[in-house]
mmCIF file of C-alpha atoms and ligand atoms in Angstrom:
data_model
loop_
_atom_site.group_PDB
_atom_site.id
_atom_site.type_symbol
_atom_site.label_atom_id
_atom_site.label_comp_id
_atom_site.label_asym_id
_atom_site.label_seq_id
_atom_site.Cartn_x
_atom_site.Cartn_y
_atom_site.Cartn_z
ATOM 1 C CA UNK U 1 108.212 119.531 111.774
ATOM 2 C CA UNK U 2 105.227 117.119 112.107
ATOM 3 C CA UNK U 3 104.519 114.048 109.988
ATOM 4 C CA UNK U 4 101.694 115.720 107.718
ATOM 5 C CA UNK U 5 104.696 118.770 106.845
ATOM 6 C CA UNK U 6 107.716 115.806 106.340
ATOM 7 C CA UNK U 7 105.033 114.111 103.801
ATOM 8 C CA UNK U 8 103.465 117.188 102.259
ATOM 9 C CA UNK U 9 107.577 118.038 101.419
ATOM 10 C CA UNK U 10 108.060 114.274 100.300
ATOM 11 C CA UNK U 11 105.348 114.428 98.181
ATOM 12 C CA UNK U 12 106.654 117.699 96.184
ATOM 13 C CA UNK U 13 109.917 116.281 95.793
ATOM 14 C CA UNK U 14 108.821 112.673 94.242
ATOM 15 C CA UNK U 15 106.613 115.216 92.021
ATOM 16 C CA UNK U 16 109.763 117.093 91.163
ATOM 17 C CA UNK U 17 111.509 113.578 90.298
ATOM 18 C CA UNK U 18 108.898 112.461 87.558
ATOM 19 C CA UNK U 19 106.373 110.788 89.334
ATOM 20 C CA UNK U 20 103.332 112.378 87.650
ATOM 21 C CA UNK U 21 100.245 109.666 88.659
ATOM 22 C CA UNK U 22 98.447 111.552 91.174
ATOM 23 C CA UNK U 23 96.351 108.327 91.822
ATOM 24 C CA UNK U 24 100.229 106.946 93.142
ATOM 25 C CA UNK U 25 100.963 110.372 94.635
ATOM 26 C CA UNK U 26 97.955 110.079 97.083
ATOM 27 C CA UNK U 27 98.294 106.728 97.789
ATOM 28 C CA UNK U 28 101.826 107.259 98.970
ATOM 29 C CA UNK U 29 99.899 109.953 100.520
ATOM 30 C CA UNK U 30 97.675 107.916 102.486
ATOM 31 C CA UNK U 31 100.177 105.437 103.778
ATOM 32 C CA UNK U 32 101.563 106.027 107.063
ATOM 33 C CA UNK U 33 105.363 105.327 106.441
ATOM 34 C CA UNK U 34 106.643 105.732 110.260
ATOM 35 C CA UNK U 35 104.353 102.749 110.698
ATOM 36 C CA UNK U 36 106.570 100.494 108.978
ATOM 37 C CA UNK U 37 109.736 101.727 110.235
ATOM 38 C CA UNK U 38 111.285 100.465 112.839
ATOM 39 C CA UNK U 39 110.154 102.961 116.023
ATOM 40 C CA UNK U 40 113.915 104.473 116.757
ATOM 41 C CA UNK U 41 113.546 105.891 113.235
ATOM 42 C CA UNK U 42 109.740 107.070 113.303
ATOM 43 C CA UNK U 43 111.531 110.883 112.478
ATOM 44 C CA UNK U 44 113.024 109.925 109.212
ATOM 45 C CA UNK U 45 109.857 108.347 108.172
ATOM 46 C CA UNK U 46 109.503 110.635 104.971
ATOM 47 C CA UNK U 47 112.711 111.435 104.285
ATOM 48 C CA UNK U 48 113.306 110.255 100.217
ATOM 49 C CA UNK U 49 115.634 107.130 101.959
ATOM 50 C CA UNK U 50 115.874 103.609 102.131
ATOM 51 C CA UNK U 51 115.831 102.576 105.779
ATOM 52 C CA UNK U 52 116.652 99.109 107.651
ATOM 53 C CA UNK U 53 114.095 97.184 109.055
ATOM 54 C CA UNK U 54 115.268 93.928 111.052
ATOM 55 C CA UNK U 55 116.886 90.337 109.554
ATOM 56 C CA UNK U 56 118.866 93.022 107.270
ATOM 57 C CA UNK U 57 116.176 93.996 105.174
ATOM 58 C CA UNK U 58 115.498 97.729 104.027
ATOM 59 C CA UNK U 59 112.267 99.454 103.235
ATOM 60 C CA UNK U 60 112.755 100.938 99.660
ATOM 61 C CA UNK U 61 112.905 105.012 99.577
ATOM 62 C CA UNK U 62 109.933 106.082 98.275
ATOM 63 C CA UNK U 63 110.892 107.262 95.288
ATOM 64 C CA UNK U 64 111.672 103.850 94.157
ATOM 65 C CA UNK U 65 108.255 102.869 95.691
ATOM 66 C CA UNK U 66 106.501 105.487 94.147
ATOM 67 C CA UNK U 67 108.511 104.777 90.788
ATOM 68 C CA UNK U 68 107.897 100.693 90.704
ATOM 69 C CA UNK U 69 104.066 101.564 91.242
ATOM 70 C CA UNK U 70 103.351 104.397 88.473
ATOM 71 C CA UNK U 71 105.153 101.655 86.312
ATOM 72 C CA UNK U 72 102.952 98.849 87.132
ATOM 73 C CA UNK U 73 100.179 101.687 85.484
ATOM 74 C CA UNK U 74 96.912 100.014 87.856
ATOM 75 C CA UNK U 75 93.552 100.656 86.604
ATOM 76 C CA UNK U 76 92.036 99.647 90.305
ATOM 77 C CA UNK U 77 90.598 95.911 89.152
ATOM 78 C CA UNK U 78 94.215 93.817 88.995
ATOM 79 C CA UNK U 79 95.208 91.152 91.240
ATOM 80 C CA UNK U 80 98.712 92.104 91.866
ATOM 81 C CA UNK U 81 101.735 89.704 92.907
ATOM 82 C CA UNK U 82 104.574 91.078 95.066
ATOM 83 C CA UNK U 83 107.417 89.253 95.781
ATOM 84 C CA UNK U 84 109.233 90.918 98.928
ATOM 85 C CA UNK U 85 107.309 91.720 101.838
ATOM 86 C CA UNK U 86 109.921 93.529 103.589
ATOM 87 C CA UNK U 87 108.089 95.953 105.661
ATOM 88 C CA UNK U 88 104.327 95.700 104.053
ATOM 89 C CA UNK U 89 104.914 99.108 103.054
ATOM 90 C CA UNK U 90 105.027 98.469 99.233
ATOM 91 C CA UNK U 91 102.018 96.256 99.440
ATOM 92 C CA UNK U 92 99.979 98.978 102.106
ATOM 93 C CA UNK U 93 100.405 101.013 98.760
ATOM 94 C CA UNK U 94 99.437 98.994 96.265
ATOM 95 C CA UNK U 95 96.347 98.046 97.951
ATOM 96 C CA UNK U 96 95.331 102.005 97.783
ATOM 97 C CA UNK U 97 95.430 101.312 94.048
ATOM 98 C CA UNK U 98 94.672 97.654 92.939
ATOM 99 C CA UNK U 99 92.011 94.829 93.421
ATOM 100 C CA UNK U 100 94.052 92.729 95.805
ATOM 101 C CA UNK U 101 97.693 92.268 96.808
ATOM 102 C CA UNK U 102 99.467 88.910 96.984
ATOM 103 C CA UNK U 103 102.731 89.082 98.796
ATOM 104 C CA UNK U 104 104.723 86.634 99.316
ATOM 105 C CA UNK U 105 108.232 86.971 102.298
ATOM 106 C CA UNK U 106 110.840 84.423 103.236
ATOM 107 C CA UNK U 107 111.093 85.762 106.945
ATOM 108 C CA UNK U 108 108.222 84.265 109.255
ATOM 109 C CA UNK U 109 109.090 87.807 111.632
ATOM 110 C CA UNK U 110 109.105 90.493 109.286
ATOM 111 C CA UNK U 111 106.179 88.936 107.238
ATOM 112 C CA UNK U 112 103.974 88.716 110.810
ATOM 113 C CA UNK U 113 104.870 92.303 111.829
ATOM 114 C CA UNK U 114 103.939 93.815 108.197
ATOM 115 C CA UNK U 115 100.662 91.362 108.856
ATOM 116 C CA UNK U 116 100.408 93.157 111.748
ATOM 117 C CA UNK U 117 100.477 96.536 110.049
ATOM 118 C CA UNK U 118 97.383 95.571 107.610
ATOM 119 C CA UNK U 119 95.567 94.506 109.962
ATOM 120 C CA UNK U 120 95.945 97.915 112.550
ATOM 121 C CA UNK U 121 95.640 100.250 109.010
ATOM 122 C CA UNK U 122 92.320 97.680 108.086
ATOM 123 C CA UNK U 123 93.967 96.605 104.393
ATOM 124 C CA UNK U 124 91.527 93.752 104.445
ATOM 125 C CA UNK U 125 92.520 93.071 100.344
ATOM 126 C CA UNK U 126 96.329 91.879 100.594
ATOM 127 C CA UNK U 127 97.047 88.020 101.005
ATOM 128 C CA UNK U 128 100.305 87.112 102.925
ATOM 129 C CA UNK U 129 102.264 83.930 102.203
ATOM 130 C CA UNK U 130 105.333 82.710 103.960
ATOM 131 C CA UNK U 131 107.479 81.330 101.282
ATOM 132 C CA UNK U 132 110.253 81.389 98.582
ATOM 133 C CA UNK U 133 109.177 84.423 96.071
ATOM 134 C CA UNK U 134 110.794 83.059 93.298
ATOM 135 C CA UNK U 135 108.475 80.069 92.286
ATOM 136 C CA UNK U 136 106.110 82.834 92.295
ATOM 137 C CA UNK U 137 102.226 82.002 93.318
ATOM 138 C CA UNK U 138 100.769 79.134 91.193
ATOM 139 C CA UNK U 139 97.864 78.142 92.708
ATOM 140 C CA UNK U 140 96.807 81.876 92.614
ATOM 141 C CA UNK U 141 98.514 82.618 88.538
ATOM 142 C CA UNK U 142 97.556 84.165 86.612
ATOM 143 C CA UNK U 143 98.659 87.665 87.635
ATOM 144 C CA UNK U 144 97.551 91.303 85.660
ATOM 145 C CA UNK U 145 100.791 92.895 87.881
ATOM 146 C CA UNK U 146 103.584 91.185 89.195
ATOM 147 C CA UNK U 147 106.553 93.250 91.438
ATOM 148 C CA UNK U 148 109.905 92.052 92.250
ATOM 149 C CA UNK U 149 111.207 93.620 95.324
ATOM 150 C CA UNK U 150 114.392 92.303 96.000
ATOM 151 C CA UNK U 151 117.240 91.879 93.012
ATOM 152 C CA UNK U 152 117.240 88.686 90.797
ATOM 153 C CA UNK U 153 120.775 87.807 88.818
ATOM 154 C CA UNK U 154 118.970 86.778 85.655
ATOM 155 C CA UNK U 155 115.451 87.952 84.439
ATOM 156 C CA UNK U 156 113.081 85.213 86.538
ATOM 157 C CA UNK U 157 111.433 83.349 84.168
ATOM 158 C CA UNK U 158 109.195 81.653 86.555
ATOM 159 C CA UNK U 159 107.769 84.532 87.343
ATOM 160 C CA UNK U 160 107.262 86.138 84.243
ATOM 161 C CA UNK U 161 105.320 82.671 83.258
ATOM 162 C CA UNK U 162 102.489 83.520 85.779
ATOM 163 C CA UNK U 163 101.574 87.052 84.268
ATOM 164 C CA UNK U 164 98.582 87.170 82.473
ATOM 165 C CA UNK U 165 98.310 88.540 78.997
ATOM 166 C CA UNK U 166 98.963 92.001 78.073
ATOM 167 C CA UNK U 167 100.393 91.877 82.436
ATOM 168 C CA UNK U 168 103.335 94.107 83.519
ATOM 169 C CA UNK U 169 106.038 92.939 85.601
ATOM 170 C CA UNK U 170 108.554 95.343 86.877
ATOM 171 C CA UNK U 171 111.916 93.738 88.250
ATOM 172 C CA UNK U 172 115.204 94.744 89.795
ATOM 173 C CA UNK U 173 117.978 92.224 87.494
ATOM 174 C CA UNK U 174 121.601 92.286 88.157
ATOM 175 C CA UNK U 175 123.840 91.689 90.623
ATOM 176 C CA UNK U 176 125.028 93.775 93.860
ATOM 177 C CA UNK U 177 126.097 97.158 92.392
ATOM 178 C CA UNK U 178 125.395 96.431 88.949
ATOM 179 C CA UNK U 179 121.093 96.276 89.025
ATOM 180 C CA UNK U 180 118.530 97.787 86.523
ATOM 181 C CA UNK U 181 115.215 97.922 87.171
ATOM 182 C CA UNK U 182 113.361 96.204 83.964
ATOM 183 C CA UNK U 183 110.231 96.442 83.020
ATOM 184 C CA UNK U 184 108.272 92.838 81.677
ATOM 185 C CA UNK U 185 105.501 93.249 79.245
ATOM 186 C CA UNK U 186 103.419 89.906 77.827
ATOM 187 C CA UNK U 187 102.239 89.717 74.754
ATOM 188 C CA UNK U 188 101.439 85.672 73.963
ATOM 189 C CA UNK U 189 104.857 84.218 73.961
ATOM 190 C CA UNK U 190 106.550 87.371 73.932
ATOM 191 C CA UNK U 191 108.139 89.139 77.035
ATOM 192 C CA UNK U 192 108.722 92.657 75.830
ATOM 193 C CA UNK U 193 111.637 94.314 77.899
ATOM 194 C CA UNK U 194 112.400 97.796 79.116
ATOM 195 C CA UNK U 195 114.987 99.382 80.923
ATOM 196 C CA UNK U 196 114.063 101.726 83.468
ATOM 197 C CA UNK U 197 116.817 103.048 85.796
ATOM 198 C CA UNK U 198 119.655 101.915 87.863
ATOM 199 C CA UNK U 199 118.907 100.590 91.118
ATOM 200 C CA UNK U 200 119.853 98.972 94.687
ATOM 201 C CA UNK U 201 118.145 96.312 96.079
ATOM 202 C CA UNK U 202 118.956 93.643 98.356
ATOM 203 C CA UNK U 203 119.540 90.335 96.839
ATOM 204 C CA UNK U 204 116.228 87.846 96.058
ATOM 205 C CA UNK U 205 117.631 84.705 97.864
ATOM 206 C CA UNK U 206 116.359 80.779 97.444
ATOM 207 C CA UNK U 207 114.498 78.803 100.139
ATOM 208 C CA UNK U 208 114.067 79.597 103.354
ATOM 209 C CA UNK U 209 115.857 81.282 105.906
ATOM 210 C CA UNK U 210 117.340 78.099 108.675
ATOM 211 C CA UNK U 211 115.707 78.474 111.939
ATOM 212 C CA UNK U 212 112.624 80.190 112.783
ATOM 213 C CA UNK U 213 113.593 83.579 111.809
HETATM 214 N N1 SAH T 1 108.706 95.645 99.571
HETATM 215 C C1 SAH T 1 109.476 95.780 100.779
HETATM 216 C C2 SAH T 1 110.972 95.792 100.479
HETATM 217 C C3 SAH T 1 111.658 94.827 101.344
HETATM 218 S S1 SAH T 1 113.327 94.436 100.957
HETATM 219 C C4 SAH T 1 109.048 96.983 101.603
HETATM 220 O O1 SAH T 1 108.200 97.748 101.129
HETATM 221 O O2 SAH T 1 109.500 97.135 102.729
HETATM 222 C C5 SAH T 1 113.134 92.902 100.085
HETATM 223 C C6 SAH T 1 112.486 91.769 100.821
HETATM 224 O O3 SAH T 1 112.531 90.643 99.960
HETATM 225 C C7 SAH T 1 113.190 91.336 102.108
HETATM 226 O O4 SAH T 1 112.288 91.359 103.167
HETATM 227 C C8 SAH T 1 113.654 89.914 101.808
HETATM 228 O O5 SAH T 1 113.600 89.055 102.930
HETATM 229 C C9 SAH T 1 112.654 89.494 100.757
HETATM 230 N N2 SAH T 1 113.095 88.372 99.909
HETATM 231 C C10 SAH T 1 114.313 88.127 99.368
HETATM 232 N N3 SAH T 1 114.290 86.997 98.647
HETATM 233 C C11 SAH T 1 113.019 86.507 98.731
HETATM 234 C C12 SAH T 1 112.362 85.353 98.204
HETATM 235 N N4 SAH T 1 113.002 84.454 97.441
HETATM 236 N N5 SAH T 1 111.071 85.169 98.507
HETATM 237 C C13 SAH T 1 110.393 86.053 99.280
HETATM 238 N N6 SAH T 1 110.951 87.151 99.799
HETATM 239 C C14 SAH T 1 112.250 87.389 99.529
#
């Protein structure tokens, strides 16, 4: 089977799990997936599967892609925050649907390949930044949209300080094994909470990895 048949059967099945935003549908559509996949696994680029990318990363299965972004409900204008890099893949879709991505990835190599990526697929509207995801973006806070892509232990305050009012923040909480994805609403002071579905993610780690990886 070629690509376009793999997606086209992708597609039906992420219909057939709930995801009902054709605007998310499409752009999943639209985003070349074996792109971001490391080449020895180019066939299984639309299979509904996680898959490892280098530094023992994984690119989410698309499901949970596609789930995380029909949460984040974009209406085309928000300046979205992503914390996770990974692949780019999660950002290449976002930027089908949203004013500009912000992404921010601890590893210098994965974040330059993903850059890489954007720049061969022409997503001229998502920001990179090498850094430590979990103190978040201040210069560039407020955020309409914030997505945690990698799992926090406790509910990141930090981050949930730079959404904007009435924002959405959807997060992975929880340790290994034991993670729900959550959803964040603001409201003022308030951080209204929601719990989505169970999930695995790899771990959101502090600092910087040593060396130049
Ligand atoms: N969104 C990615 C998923 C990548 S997996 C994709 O579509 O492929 C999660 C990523 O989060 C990994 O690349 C990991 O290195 C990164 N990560 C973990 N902790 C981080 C932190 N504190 N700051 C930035 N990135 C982090």
């Amino acid at each position: 089977m070629s690509y376009e048949a793999h997606k086209i059967r992708l597609i039906m099945d992420l219909r057939r799990q709930g995801i009902t935003d054709n605007r998310v549908l499409s752009a999943l559509e639209r985003v070349p997936r074996e792109l971001f996949v490391p080449e020895a696994m180019r066939s299984e680029a639309y299979e509904n599967m996680p898959l490892p990318i280098s530094q023992g990363q994984t690119i989410s299965q698309p499901f949970i892609v596609a789930y995380m972004t029909q949460a984040l409900r974009l209406g085309g204008r928000e300046r979205v925050l992503e914390i996770g890099t990974g692949s780019g893949y999660q950002a290449a879709v976002l930027a089908q649907l949203c004013r500009r991505v912000c992404t921010i990835e601890r590893y210098r190599t994965l974040l330059a390949q993903a850059e890489g990526c954007f720049e061969s697929l022409k997503l001229h509207n998502i920001t990179t930044r090498l850094g430590d995801g979990g103190k978040g973006w201040p210069e560039l806070a407020p955020f309409a949209r914030i997505i945690v892509t990698a799992a926090a232990l406790v509910m990141p305050a930090t981050l949930a300080d730079q959404l904007d009012e009435g924002g959405i923040m959807v997060v992975p909480v929880g340790p290994s094994g034991n993670q729900t994805l959550i959803k964040v609403t603001r409201q003022g002071d308030n951080f209204i909470e929601e719990t989505l579905l169970d999930v695995r993610f790899v771990p959101l780690v502090e600092g910087l990895p040593p060396g130049r990886a």
